[in-house]
CSV table of C-alpha atoms in Angstrom, one decimal:
chain,number,residue,atom,x,y,z
D,735,UNK,CA,0.0,0.0,0.2
D,736,UNK,CA,1.2,3.6,-0.8
D,737,UNK,CA,0.1,7.0,-0.8
D,738,UNK,CA,-1.4,8.6,-3.6
D,739,UNK,CA,1.0,11.1,-5.2
D,740,UNK,CA,0.6,14.5,-3.7
D,741,UNK,CA,0.8,15.9,-7.0
D,742,UNK,CA,-1.5,14.1,-9.2
D,743,UNK,CA,-2.2,14.9,-13.0
D,744,UNK,CA,-4.2,13.7,-15.8
D,745,UNK,CA,-1.2,12.0,-17.3
D,746,UNK,CA,-0.1,10.3,-14.2
D,747,UNK,CA,-2.1,8.0,-11.9
D,748,UNK,CA,-5.3,9.9,-12.1
D,749,UNK,CA,-6.6,8.2,-15.4
D,750,UNK,CA,-6.4,4.6,-13.6
D,751,UNK,CA,-8.1,6.0,-10.5
D,752,UNK,CA,-11.1,7.3,-12.3
D,753,UNK,CA,-11.6,4.5,-14.5
D,754,UNK,CA,-11.8,2.0,-11.8
D,755,UNK,CA,-14.6,4.3,-10.7
D,756,UNK,CA,-16.4,4.5,-13.7
D,757,UNK,CA,-16.0,0.7,-14.7
D,758,UNK,CA,-18.3,-0.2,-11.9
D,759,UNK,CA,-21.0,1.4,-13.4
D,760,UNK,CA,-20.0,1.6,-16.9
D,761,UNK,CA,-18.4,-1.9,-17.6
D,762,UNK,CA,-20.0,-4.3,-19.8
D,763,UNK,CA,-22.2,-5.8,-18.7
D,764,UNK,CA,-23.0,-2.7,-16.5
D,765,UNK,CA,-22.6,-2.9,-12.8
D,766,UNK,CA,-25.3,-0.1,-11.7
D,767,UNK,CA,-26.2,1.5,-8.5
D,768,UNK,CA,-29.0,3.6,-7.6
D,769,UNK,CA,-26.7,6.5,-7.2
D,770,UNK,CA,-26.0,7.3,-10.9
D,771,UNK,CA,-29.3,8.7,-11.6
D,772,UNK,CA,-27.8,12.2,-11.8
D,773,UNK,CA,-24.9,11.3,-14.6
D,774,UNK,CA,-25.0,13.1,-17.5
D,775,UNK,CA,-25.5,11.4,-20.9
D,776,UNK,CA,-21.9,12.1,-21.9
D,777,UNK,CA,-19.5,9.9,-20.1
D,778,UNK,CA,-16.7,12.5,-20.9
D,779,UNK,CA,-18.6,15.2,-19.2
D,780,UNK,CA,-18.9,13.0,-16.0
D,781,UNK,CA,-15.2,12.1,-16.3
D,782,UNK,CA,-14.2,15.9,-16.4
D,783,UNK,CA,-16.6,16.9,-13.7
D,784,UNK,CA,-15.0,14.1,-11.5
D,785,UNK,CA,-11.6,14.6,-12.2
D,786,UNK,CA,-12.0,18.2,-11.0
D,787,UNK,CA,-13.5,17.2,-7.8
D,788,UNK,CA,-11.2,14.4,-7.4
D,789,UNK,CA,-8.2,16.7,-7.6
D,790,UNK,CA,-9.4,19.2,-5.1
D,791,UNK,CA,-9.4,16.5,-2.7
D,792,UNK,CA,-5.4,16.6,-2.9
D,793,UNK,CA,-5.6,20.2,-1.6
D,794,UNK,CA,-7.8,19.3,1.3
D,795,UNK,CA,-5.4,18.9,4.6
D,796,UNK,CA,-7.7,16.5,6.2
D,797,UNK,CA,-8.0,14.1,3.0
D,798,UNK,CA,-5.6,11.3,2.7
D,799,UNK,CA,-5.7,8.7,-0.2
D,800,UNK,CA,-4.1,5.3,-0.6
D,801,UNK,CA,-3.4,3.1,-3.5
D,802,UNK,CA,-2.7,-0.6,-4.0
D,803,UNK,CA,-0.8,-1.7,-7.1
D,804,UNK,CA,-0.1,-4.9,-8.8
D,805,UNK,CA,3.6,-5.4,-8.5
D,806,UNK,CA,3.7,-7.5,-11.6
D,807,UNK,CA,1.6,-5.4,-14.0
D,808,UNK,CA,1.8,-2.0,-12.3
D,809,UNK,CA,-1.8,-2.0,-12.8
D,810,UNK,CA,-4.0,0.1,-10.2
D,811,UNK,CA,-5.9,-2.5,-8.0
D,812,UNK,CA,-7.6,-0.6,-5.4
D,813,UNK,CA,-7.8,2.8,-3.8
D,814,UNK,CA,-9.2,4.4,-0.7
D,815,UNK,CA,-9.9,8.1,0.6
D,816,UNK,CA,-9.9,8.7,4.2
D,817,UNK,CA,-11.2,12.1,5.8
D,818,UNK,CA,-9.2,12.3,8.8
D,819,UNK,CA,-10.1,14.5,12.2
D,820,UNK,CA,-7.8,16.7,13.5
D,821,UNK,CA,-7.0,14.7,16.4
D,822,UNK,CA,-5.6,11.7,14.6
D,823,UNK,CA,-1.9,12.2,14.4
D,824,UNK,CA,-0.8,8.5,13.2
D,825,UNK,CA,-1.1,9.2,9.5
D,826,UNK,CA,0.7,12.5,9.6
D,827,UNK,CA,4.0,11.0,8.4
D,828,UNK,CA,4.5,11.6,5.0
D,829,UNK,CA,1.4,13.7,4.2
D,830,UNK,CA,1.4,16.6,1.7
D,831,UNK,CA,-0.9,19.0,0.7
D,832,UNK,CA,-1.1,20.0,-3.1
D,833,UNK,CA,-2.2,23.2,-4.3
D,834,UNK,CA,-3.9,21.8,-7.4
D,835,UNK,CA,-5.1,24.8,-8.8
D,836,UNK,CA,-2.6,27.2,-7.4
D,837,UNK,CA,-3.7,30.0,-5.0
D,838,UNK,CA,-7.4,29.3,-6.0
D,839,UNK,CA,-7.5,25.7,-4.4
D,840,UNK,CA,-8.2,26.7,-1.1
D,841,UNK,CA,-11.2,28.5,-1.9
D,842,UNK,CA,-12.4,26.0,-4.6
D,843,UNK,CA,-11.8,23.4,-2.0
D,844,UNK,CA,-14.4,25.3,0.2
D,845,UNK,CA,-16.9,26.0,-2.7
D,846,UNK,CA,-17.0,22.2,-3.5
D,847,UNK,CA,-17.1,20.7,0.0
D,848,UNK,CA,-20.5,19.2,1.0
D,849,UNK,CA,-22.7,21.6,2.8
D,850,UNK,CA,-26.1,21.4,4.3
D,851,UNK,CA,-29.3,22.5,2.5
D,852,UNK,CA,-30.1,26.3,3.1
D,853,UNK,CA,-31.7,26.7,6.4
D,854,UNK,CA,-30.8,23.6,8.0
D,855,UNK,CA,-29.4,23.6,11.2
D,856,UNK,CA,-25.6,22.5,10.8
D,857,UNK,CA,-24.7,22.2,14.7
D,858,UNK,CA,-27.5,20.0,15.2
D,859,UNK,CA,-26.5,17.9,12.1
D,860,UNK,CA,-23.2,17.7,13.4
D,861,UNK,CA,-24.1,16.5,16.8
D,862,UNK,CA,-26.1,13.5,15.7
D,863,UNK,CA,-22.8,11.4,15.3
D,864,UNK,CA,-20.1,14.1,15.8
D,865,UNK,CA,-18.5,12.6,12.6
D,866,UNK,CA,-15.8,15.9,12.9
D,867,UNK,CA,-14.0,13.7,15.5
D,868,UNK,CA,-14.5,10.2,13.6
D,869,UNK,CA,-12.1,8.6,10.8
D,870,UNK,CA,-14.5,8.8,7.7
D,871,UNK,CA,-13.9,6.3,5.1
D,872,UNK,CA,-15.1,8.5,2.2
D,873,UNK,CA,-14.5,6.0,-0.8
D,874,UNK,CA,-13.3,2.5,-1.4
D,875,UNK,CA,-13.1,1.5,-5.0
D,876,UNK,CA,-11.7,-2.1,-6.2
D,877,UNK,CA,-11.2,-2.8,-9.8
D,878,UNK,CA,-13.8,-5.8,-10.8
D,879,UNK,CA,-10.8,-8.0,-12.1
D,880,UNK,CA,-9.2,-7.9,-8.4
D,881,UNK,CA,-12.5,-8.1,-6.5
D,882,UNK,CA,-12.4,-10.7,-3.7
D,883,UNK,CA,-8.7,-11.0,-3.7
D,884,UNK,CA,-8.0,-9.1,-0.3
D,885,UNK,CA,-7.7,-5.8,-1.6
D,886,UNK,CA,-10.1,-4.0,0.5
D,887,UNK,CA,-8.7,-5.7,3.5
D,888,UNK,CA,-5.0,-4.3,2.6
D,889,UNK,CA,-6.0,-0.9,2.2
D,890,UNK,CA,-8.4,-0.9,5.4
D,891,UNK,CA,-6.6,-2.9,8.5
D,892,UNK,CA,-3.6,-0.9,8.7
D,893,UNK,CA,-5.3,2.3,9.1
D,894,UNK,CA,-7.8,0.6,11.4
D,895,UNK,CA,-4.7,-0.4,13.8
D,896,UNK,CA,-4.1,3.4,13.9
D,897,UNK,CA,-7.2,4.4,14.8
D,898,UNK,CA,-7.6,1.7,17.4
D,899,UNK,CA,-4.5,2.7,19.1
D,900,UNK,CA,-5.7,6.2,19.3
D,901,UNK,CA,-9.4,5.3,20.2
D,902,UNK,CA,-10.9,6.7,17.1
D,903,UNK,CA,-14.1,5.8,15.8
D,904,UNK,CA,-14.6,5.0,11.9
D,905,UNK,CA,-17.5,6.1,10.2
D,906,UNK,CA,-18.8,4.8,6.8
D,907,UNK,CA,-22.1,5.4,4.4
D,908,UNK,CA,-22.0,2.1,2.9
D,909,UNK,CA,-24.0,0.7,-0.2
D,910,UNK,CA,-26.0,-2.4,0.5
D,911,UNK,CA,-23.7,-4.4,-1.4
D,912,UNK,CA,-20.7,-3.4,0.9
D,913,UNK,CA,-22.6,-3.5,4.3
D,914,UNK,CA,-21.6,-7.2,4.7
D,915,UNK,CA,-18.0,-6.5,4.1
D,916,UNK,CA,-18.0,-3.7,6.6
D,917,UNK,CA,-19.6,-6.1,9.3
D,918,UNK,CA,-16.6,-8.5,9.2
D,919,UNK,CA,-14.5,-5.3,10.2
D,920,UNK,CA,-16.6,-4.5,13.0
D,921,UNK,CA,-18.7,-1.9,11.6
D,922,UNK,CA,-22.4,-2.0,12.8
D,923,UNK,CA,-25.4,-0.2,11.3
D,924,UNK,CA,-26.6,2.6,13.4
D,925,UNK,CA,-29.1,4.4,11.0
D,926,UNK,CA,-30.1,4.3,7.3
D,927,UNK,CA,-30.4,6.9,4.3
D,928,UNK,CA,-33.0,6.6,1.8
D,929,UNK,CA,-33.4,8.2,-1.4
D,930,UNK,CA,-36.6,8.4,-3.3
D,931,UNK,CA,-35.8,7.8,-6.8
D,932,UNK,CA,-39.2,8.7,-8.1
D,933,UNK,CA,-37.7,12.1,-7.8
D,934,UNK,CA,-35.1,11.3,-10.6
D,935,UNK,CA,-37.7,9.6,-12.9
D,936,UNK,CA,-36.7,5.9,-11.5
D,937,UNK,CA,-38.6,3.4,-9.4
D,938,UNK,CA,-37.8,2.5,-6.0
D,939,UNK,CA,-35.6,3.8,-3.3
D,940,UNK,CA,-31.9,3.8,-3.0
D,941,UNK,CA,-30.4,2.9,0.5
D,942,UNK,CA,-27.2,3.7,2.3
D,943,UNK,CA,-26.2,2.1,5.7
D,944,UNK,CA,-24.8,4.3,8.2
D,945,UNK,CA,-22.1,2.4,10.0
D,946,UNK,CA,-19.7,2.8,12.9
D,947,UNK,CA,-16.6,1.0,14.0
D,948,UNK,CA,-15.8,1.4,17.6
D,949,UNK,CA,-11.8,1.4,18.4
D,950,UNK,CA,-10.6,-2.0,19.3
D,951,UNK,CA,-8.3,-0.8,22.1
D,952,UNK,CA,-5.4,-3.0,22.8
D,953,UNK,CA,-5.7,-4.7,26.3
D,954,UNK,CA,-2.1,-3.5,27.3
D,955,UNK,CA,-3.3,0.1,27.2
């Protein structure tokens, strides 16, 4: 496992990273999820939009990203993104922030951060699960050719060990096809988010399980 480069570029690792994301729902046959309903007809438009948002993550001092590579082929196997709380220090070594868009990147990062709806009580929202003090697993993506071969385990376990040593909870919003995996690593369902797909011209609901993993504090502490 290695950190993603602090200076990503469209000519470097980034195309492989984004291809892994798009392959999940645009491969043949397609592996669709209920959460691609907003995608534009043009895949290139979606790539361009996602690339910009992805690059902005490298300008965020609390975002840390790691990749797993096949040492025989050099192919990207999987990658993971963590939103790291300020209180967590075990991931600081070797971490760098990259100004993707020069002096504008800080402001652009703020503009593209997830913000609550207008009029919402942001304080009450943050109080419910207090995620600002948790390690948030923001994104975990494995190339379909490497699924069920331990890639997710390799990316998660070493960071879980750090979280355990520092007594930090881990938070994830899981798609239904990944909930079983997270349960094997100690996550428990605490809530559920449901999205009415009829508002986007589809049928049914999209569901995400809200899960938290309590720290497994070493017995010698």
